[in-house]
């Protein structure tokens, strides 16, 4: 087999060969190359020990970083191309379900490939001899578009449960199916994923959520039970009927359906995934027989905060997702004043994402409501565009007077009252932007103070 590799990769292999060392291109690089995709990064496997690799490339004047010497990995930079060079190895000691605490260096590529997760990732290519080493028939699986565990699936997943989520991630990135035996091994061992550190889970989850075939990945996560291990709260909505004409689906099915209509934006996808998480806890049945979920947006935003903290998301992502969930009920028939209040609460930056969340939610409602909701949505966004043109962020700081003005010119005593007055003024201005002028606001501030004083 002849594969075209960048000169820098070939160069690294030639340098190692010159030092009587074997080297193979392995992992995602070779997989993506065979698939005709542009590899993101390059991994090499060699029989040279990490310290030798370091010495060989340093001697040649290349920049070498001992990225993970303990695990046998050294990063070499050649003409701006970064190569991860790892000594043939096998992991030992998986007892804590984390990264192997020990690795054992081995002398041949077959042993190295035997510890890899999936057959399509267990291909090695020697570019100097144009030889493909494929003991687990990864090439056939690439052709069949199949993710299959190397050797015994159950053993692979017990060694490192994160591989179960990686199976879904590769399936979502490549659009491949997961082999039946591999699937069954995931279903049987799915609970082990809870032993994996939140950061590692989150990294793979994010890749599923952002993958080209993310919906396939999401469905696989649900089918295999991974979704409920990561988000046990979502299980509450499973088979939860809504008894409402707006909804033809159960809570969880509605959520998954809504995900179909999300753009590739992590914040939006997390918000849609969790937007109805609190519905089961907020359920009540009205006298008319309809199901109601009062307050599920507020409780949902609180639950989402806890869930996302547990998964170690950044404060920024958490804050945005929480806001989007709190506001996801967005009343589409609101007028301009309501829209200004909305922008003041949410912030202009997050508005496009809120609209995406709302639209995804609408799309997964009952078919019978769709035409009407879509019309309302279109009219709402057109009006909102007009509203947004008329101002900045509609934030309190844009008020034509500030705290000092209120104290010095309207005679308000410094203290919490200043804030109360400012917010009342701001509320008036959101209702009618014409009122945002100093003279009016100062006289109004005096009136507010008098009223407040009269009421003790
Ligand atoms: P990408 O770079 O697109 O994420 P990749 O296949 O290179 O895809 P990496 O996570 O970079 O994935 O890992 C490189 C290779 O190392 C994999 O192809 C696989 O052979 C092996 N590997 C990585 N993580 C594991 C794991 N947890 N268990 C077994 N093998 C693994
Ligand atoms: Mg890689």
XYZ file of C-alpha atoms and ligand atoms in Angstrom:
488
model
C 0.000 0.000 0.000
C 1.287 3.411 -0.949
C 0.204 6.387 1.120
C 1.220 9.959 0.583
C 2.725 11.469 3.717
C 4.085 14.948 4.424
C 7.833 15.337 3.982
C 8.252 16.145 7.712
C 6.758 12.789 8.737
C 8.924 10.915 6.245
C 11.921 12.832 7.487
C 11.312 11.764 11.081
C 11.024 8.112 9.972
C 14.257 8.400 7.946
C 16.107 9.865 10.922
C 14.956 6.990 13.141
C 15.837 4.420 10.460
C 19.282 5.978 10.138
C 19.693 5.228 13.852
C 18.596 1.636 13.226
C 15.192 2.216 14.809
C 11.826 1.103 13.489
C 9.026 3.600 13.116
C 5.390 3.516 12.035
C 2.732 6.120 11.490
C -0.140 5.114 13.797
C -3.478 6.219 15.232
C -5.797 8.854 13.845
C -3.270 10.168 11.313
C -3.082 6.963 9.336
C -6.802 6.252 9.721
C -7.785 9.675 8.404
C -5.250 9.481 5.585
C -6.723 6.188 4.321
C -10.184 7.750 4.559
C -8.992 10.662 2.435
C -9.404 13.153 5.266
C -6.748 15.653 6.309
C -5.152 14.344 9.524
C -5.143 16.739 12.468
C -1.929 15.500 13.970
C 0.651 12.800 13.477
C 1.526 9.982 15.836
C 4.556 7.768 15.318
C 5.362 4.548 17.132
C 8.954 3.396 17.474
C 11.071 0.788 19.211
C 13.483 3.524 20.353
C 13.212 4.416 24.025
C 11.898 7.927 24.765
C 15.290 9.191 25.952
C 16.871 7.857 22.744
C 14.201 9.587 20.641
C 14.949 12.794 22.502
C 18.696 12.415 21.930
C 18.396 11.466 18.253
C 16.241 14.465 17.319
C 18.053 16.960 19.551
C 21.312 15.960 17.908
C 19.722 16.837 14.551
C 18.854 20.293 15.955
C 15.081 19.794 16.248
C 12.932 21.123 19.037
C 11.994 18.243 21.330
C 9.474 18.373 24.172
C 9.339 15.483 26.668
C 5.500 15.571 26.684
C 4.950 12.325 28.527
C 8.306 10.668 29.006
C 6.799 8.392 31.679
C 4.348 7.034 29.118
C 6.958 6.987 26.389
C 5.863 10.076 24.462
C 8.108 12.777 23.069
C 6.937 15.613 20.823
C 9.222 16.685 17.986
C 8.691 19.803 15.881
C 9.844 19.649 12.288
C 9.168 22.720 10.127
C 6.157 23.654 12.223
C 4.722 20.119 12.041
C 4.265 18.552 15.448
C 4.922 14.815 15.740
C 4.110 12.733 18.780
C 6.594 9.897 18.923
C 5.733 7.103 21.351
C 7.772 4.038 22.200
C 6.033 0.707 21.494
C 4.240 0.010 24.742
C 1.561 -1.843 26.584
C -0.338 -0.436 29.494
C -0.140 -2.193 32.831
C -2.165 -1.601 35.979
C -5.597 -0.327 35.114
C -6.881 -0.834 38.623
C -7.998 2.770 39.178
C -9.754 3.137 35.783
C -7.631 6.155 35.071
C -4.678 6.510 32.775
C -2.492 3.466 33.273
C -0.292 4.035 36.274
C 2.490 2.061 34.633
C 3.410 1.356 31.058
C 5.575 -1.439 29.829
C 7.722 -0.845 26.780
C 7.604 -3.677 24.247
C 9.773 -4.510 21.284
C 7.371 -4.952 18.408
C 4.589 -3.043 16.737
C 2.076 -5.928 16.958
C 2.207 -5.829 20.763
C 1.793 -2.067 20.667
C -1.265 -2.326 18.399
C -2.845 -4.930 20.668
C -3.383 -2.342 23.440
C -5.186 0.125 21.197
C -8.911 0.768 21.448
C -10.463 0.128 18.034
C -9.382 -1.761 14.942
C -9.499 1.386 12.793
C -7.080 2.979 15.279
C -4.846 -0.081 15.384
C -3.274 0.365 11.963
C 0.423 1.079 11.571
C 2.149 2.158 8.381
C 5.852 2.001 7.685
C 6.305 4.662 4.985
C 9.905 3.691 4.147
C 8.837 0.167 3.166
C 5.259 1.099 2.162
C 4.036 -1.598 4.535
C 0.730 -1.582 6.356
C 0.644 -3.530 9.601
C -2.968 -4.480 10.219
C -3.270 -7.477 12.577
C -6.865 -6.621 13.608
C -8.262 -6.007 10.115
C -8.727 -2.299 10.637
C -8.580 -1.675 6.904
C -11.582 -3.952 6.343
C -13.437 -2.137 9.125
C -12.593 1.217 7.567
C -14.196 -0.055 4.353
C -17.210 -1.399 6.277
C -17.367 1.890 8.207
C -17.337 0.004 11.486
C -16.037 0.785 14.968
C -14.939 -2.502 16.511
C -12.931 -3.029 19.686
C -9.501 -4.634 19.322
C -9.649 -8.276 20.486
C -12.110 -8.769 23.379
C -14.367 -5.707 23.677
C -15.325 -6.357 27.271
C -11.676 -6.553 28.350
C -10.872 -3.308 26.502
C -13.720 -1.471 28.246
C -12.944 -2.838 31.692
C -9.313 -1.766 31.253
C -10.348 1.760 30.319
C -14.082 2.562 30.459
C -13.544 5.865 28.647
C -13.161 3.779 25.492
C -16.949 3.205 25.553
C -17.514 6.900 25.025
C -14.650 7.038 22.530
C -16.463 4.399 20.461
C -19.409 6.754 20.176
C -17.119 9.713 19.522
C -15.416 8.004 16.583
C -18.786 6.832 15.291
C -20.043 10.448 15.430
C -16.902 11.913 13.874
C -16.555 9.363 11.107
C -20.234 8.515 10.612
C -19.429 4.843 11.283
C -21.634 2.221 12.939
C -20.582 0.432 16.106
C -20.186 -3.332 15.792
C -22.806 -5.408 17.638
C -20.396 -7.205 19.976
C -18.738 -3.915 20.844
C -22.171 -2.414 21.522
C -23.172 -5.266 23.783
C -19.944 -4.939 25.730
C -20.714 -1.242 26.257
C -24.279 -1.949 27.420
C -22.974 -4.502 29.928
C -20.248 -2.242 31.321
C -21.738 1.192 30.927
C -21.773 1.985 34.656
C -17.979 1.809 34.717
C -17.875 5.151 32.912
C -18.688 6.802 36.247
C -15.189 5.811 37.434
C -13.597 8.061 34.832
C -12.557 11.592 35.735
C -15.030 14.278 34.732
C -12.463 16.111 32.590
C -11.776 13.091 30.394
C -15.486 12.379 30.011
C -16.182 15.998 29.155
C -13.482 16.097 26.484
C -14.979 13.127 24.654
C -18.557 14.310 25.215
C -17.727 17.685 23.678
C -16.318 15.943 20.644
C -19.510 13.886 20.275
C -21.618 17.020 20.581
C -19.566 18.906 17.997
C -19.054 16.025 15.547
C -20.369 16.096 11.972
C -22.638 13.132 12.719
C -23.385 14.269 16.271
C -27.012 13.151 16.141
C -25.959 9.611 15.360
C -23.623 9.874 18.368
C -26.371 11.188 20.613
C -28.720 8.383 19.625
C -25.960 5.857 20.244
C -25.272 7.370 23.665
C -28.932 6.938 24.523
C -29.207 3.436 23.080
C -26.109 2.222 24.921
C -26.944 3.882 28.233
C -23.961 6.250 28.238
C -26.252 9.278 28.227
C -27.822 8.311 31.551
C -24.481 7.605 33.209
C -23.251 11.085 32.322
C -26.631 12.769 32.867
C -28.652 10.588 35.315
C -31.124 13.483 35.636
C -32.195 13.033 32.001
C -33.435 9.554 32.831
C -36.305 11.134 34.762
C -37.748 12.334 31.454
C -37.495 8.932 29.810
C -41.001 7.683 28.901
C -42.446 10.703 30.764
C -45.689 11.554 28.945
C -46.588 15.235 28.820
C -50.389 15.175 28.396
C -50.402 18.403 26.432
C -51.553 19.126 22.864
C -48.308 21.015 22.156
C -46.346 17.853 22.748
C -46.494 14.645 20.789
C -43.361 13.251 22.423
C -42.331 12.233 25.928
C -39.942 14.626 27.699
C -36.738 12.854 26.715
C -37.803 12.113 23.140
C -38.726 15.771 22.715
C -35.285 16.758 24.010
C -33.473 14.407 21.645
C -35.659 15.522 18.723
C -34.920 19.172 19.526
C -31.194 18.384 19.346
C -31.646 17.554 15.660
C -32.290 21.220 14.946
C -29.299 22.681 16.762
C -26.348 24.284 14.981
C -22.787 23.160 15.793
C -22.487 25.344 18.868
C -21.538 23.637 22.118
C -23.376 26.123 24.350
C -26.585 25.781 22.351
C -26.356 21.995 22.240
C -25.788 21.733 26.004
C -28.650 24.129 26.634
C -31.056 22.181 24.423
C -29.935 18.871 25.911
C -30.750 20.132 29.413
C -33.560 22.622 28.705
C -36.332 20.365 30.000
C -34.286 18.433 32.560
C -36.517 19.645 35.401
C -39.843 18.926 33.705
C -40.575 15.666 35.553
C -39.880 17.337 38.904
C -42.230 20.236 38.043
C -45.110 18.177 36.692
C -48.683 18.807 37.698
C -51.976 17.904 36.020
C -54.528 20.692 35.554
C -58.274 20.297 35.961
C -58.515 20.284 32.191
C -56.392 17.123 32.211
C -53.400 18.835 30.704
C -49.896 18.404 32.032
C -48.171 21.537 33.352
C -44.541 22.113 34.221
C -44.575 25.434 36.047
C -41.129 26.722 36.909
C -39.240 24.018 35.015
C -37.106 26.646 33.318
C -35.873 28.041 36.643
C -35.358 24.685 38.350
C -33.867 23.395 35.081
C -31.302 26.174 35.035
C -30.333 25.323 38.618
C -30.045 21.631 37.850
C -28.031 22.395 34.707
C -25.606 24.475 36.758
C -25.010 21.558 39.106
C -24.651 19.072 36.252
C -22.217 21.230 34.273
C -20.138 21.976 37.374
C -19.900 18.266 38.021
C -18.598 17.827 34.476
C -16.043 20.628 35.038
C -17.276 22.954 32.287
C -15.841 26.463 32.264
C -17.639 29.229 34.153
C -18.439 30.945 30.887
C -20.167 27.896 29.383
C -22.059 27.270 32.626
C -23.229 30.868 32.900
C -24.460 30.975 29.308
C -26.200 27.594 29.393
C -27.898 28.515 32.684
C -29.192 31.778 31.177
C -30.393 30.057 28.012
C -32.313 27.431 29.984
C -33.843 29.997 32.315
C -35.041 32.016 29.310
C -35.932 29.175 26.952
C -39.686 29.648 27.376
C -39.353 32.948 25.492
C -42.846 34.338 24.832
C -42.922 35.009 21.098
C -45.825 37.421 21.242
C -44.071 39.974 23.462
C -43.951 43.619 22.367
C -40.920 45.926 22.016
C -40.767 46.771 25.741
C -40.741 43.066 26.598
C -38.020 42.537 24.038
C -35.898 45.317 25.535
C -36.327 43.706 28.970
C -35.324 40.393 27.483
C -32.130 41.828 26.012
C -31.414 43.572 29.331
C -31.728 40.236 31.162
C -29.953 37.987 28.684
C -27.401 40.340 27.154
C -27.190 41.130 23.447
C -24.369 38.635 22.920
C -26.462 35.637 23.888
C -29.573 36.564 21.887
C -28.682 34.628 18.705
C -28.068 31.499 20.778
C -31.329 31.963 22.672
C -33.168 32.138 19.347
C -31.458 28.925 18.249
C -32.531 27.184 21.455
C -36.099 28.445 21.038
C -36.272 27.348 17.427
C -34.945 23.862 18.187
C -37.569 23.586 20.947
C -40.348 24.696 18.581
C -39.298 22.250 15.891
C -39.708 19.347 18.302
C -43.242 20.304 19.386
C -46.387 18.739 17.929
C -46.587 18.825 14.154
C -50.008 20.449 14.449
C -48.492 23.506 16.145
C -45.553 23.856 13.842
C -46.931 26.219 11.198
C -48.350 28.636 13.752
C -45.220 28.571 15.951
C -42.962 29.081 12.965
C -44.989 32.138 11.887
C -44.782 33.553 15.434
C -41.068 32.862 15.558
C -40.459 34.644 12.243
C -42.461 37.693 13.297
C -40.727 37.754 16.667
C -37.219 37.687 15.183
C -38.109 40.402 12.641
C -39.409 42.649 15.427
C -36.438 41.835 17.644
C -34.067 42.882 14.891
C -35.801 46.267 14.806
C -35.648 46.563 18.592
C -31.939 45.731 18.643
C -31.252 48.512 16.134
C -32.648 51.107 18.526
C -30.197 50.647 21.368
C -27.070 49.189 22.849
C -27.270 46.471 25.471
C -30.322 47.964 27.184
C -28.239 47.673 30.334
C -28.547 49.749 33.491
C -25.227 51.437 32.801
C -26.770 53.050 29.691
C -29.157 55.056 31.864
C -28.684 58.822 31.357
C -28.119 59.265 35.115
C -25.927 57.337 37.529
C -25.738 56.783 41.286
C -23.786 59.989 41.931
C -26.384 62.039 40.031
C -29.134 60.475 42.100
C -27.314 61.336 45.332
C -26.073 64.812 44.420
C -28.903 66.136 42.306
C -31.993 64.290 43.489
C -30.922 64.253 47.144
C -31.113 60.515 47.731
C -29.139 59.386 50.767
C -26.224 57.108 49.805
C -27.078 53.455 50.452
C -29.220 50.687 49.026
C -31.982 53.144 48.135
C -29.825 54.490 45.290
C -29.958 51.098 43.578
C -33.704 50.821 44.103
C -34.284 54.217 42.494
C -31.941 53.475 39.584
C -33.696 50.192 38.835
C -37.109 51.835 38.921
C -35.889 54.474 36.481
C -34.381 51.831 34.280
C -37.640 49.947 34.231
C -39.403 53.059 32.980
C -36.811 53.577 30.274
C -37.141 49.970 29.083
C -40.861 50.615 28.766
C -40.298 53.912 26.932
C -36.756 54.738 25.705
C -37.797 58.377 25.100
C -37.603 58.824 28.855
C -33.867 58.261 28.931
C -32.908 61.897 29.470
C -31.359 63.533 32.491
C -33.969 66.175 33.195
C -36.852 63.745 33.180
C -35.011 61.074 35.149
C -33.833 63.447 37.900
C -37.317 64.845 38.427
C -38.693 61.302 38.354
C -36.076 60.202 40.903
C -37.312 62.904 43.302
C -40.886 61.682 42.852
C -39.905 58.095 43.516
C -38.107 59.112 46.698
C -41.078 61.092 47.935
C -43.400 58.136 47.301
C -41.006 55.720 49.003
C -40.651 58.054 52.018
C -44.421 58.438 52.273
C -44.724 54.687 52.388
C -42.092 54.478 55.121
P -7.965 12.197 16.964
O -6.561 12.684 16.992
O -8.780 12.619 15.815
O -8.635 12.413 18.273
P -6.892 9.622 17.289
O -7.303 8.260 16.847
O -5.533 10.085 16.928
O -7.984 10.626 16.807
P -6.076 10.066 19.965
O -6.891 10.246 21.205
O -5.213 11.170 19.485
O -7.082 9.615 18.852
O -5.174 8.768 20.212
C -4.191 8.313 19.288
C -4.218 6.797 19.224
O -3.859 6.247 20.479
C -5.582 6.208 18.912
O -5.798 6.110 17.520
C -5.514 4.865 19.567
O -4.802 3.953 18.769
C -4.671 5.128 20.786
N -5.475 5.475 21.969
C -5.764 6.693 22.445
N -6.490 6.640 23.563
C -6.679 5.337 23.808
C -7.339 4.618 24.840
N -7.988 5.235 25.834
N -7.281 3.271 24.785
C -6.607 2.625 23.803
N -5.991 3.249 22.799
C -6.012 4.581 22.800
Mg -4.600 11.896 17.461
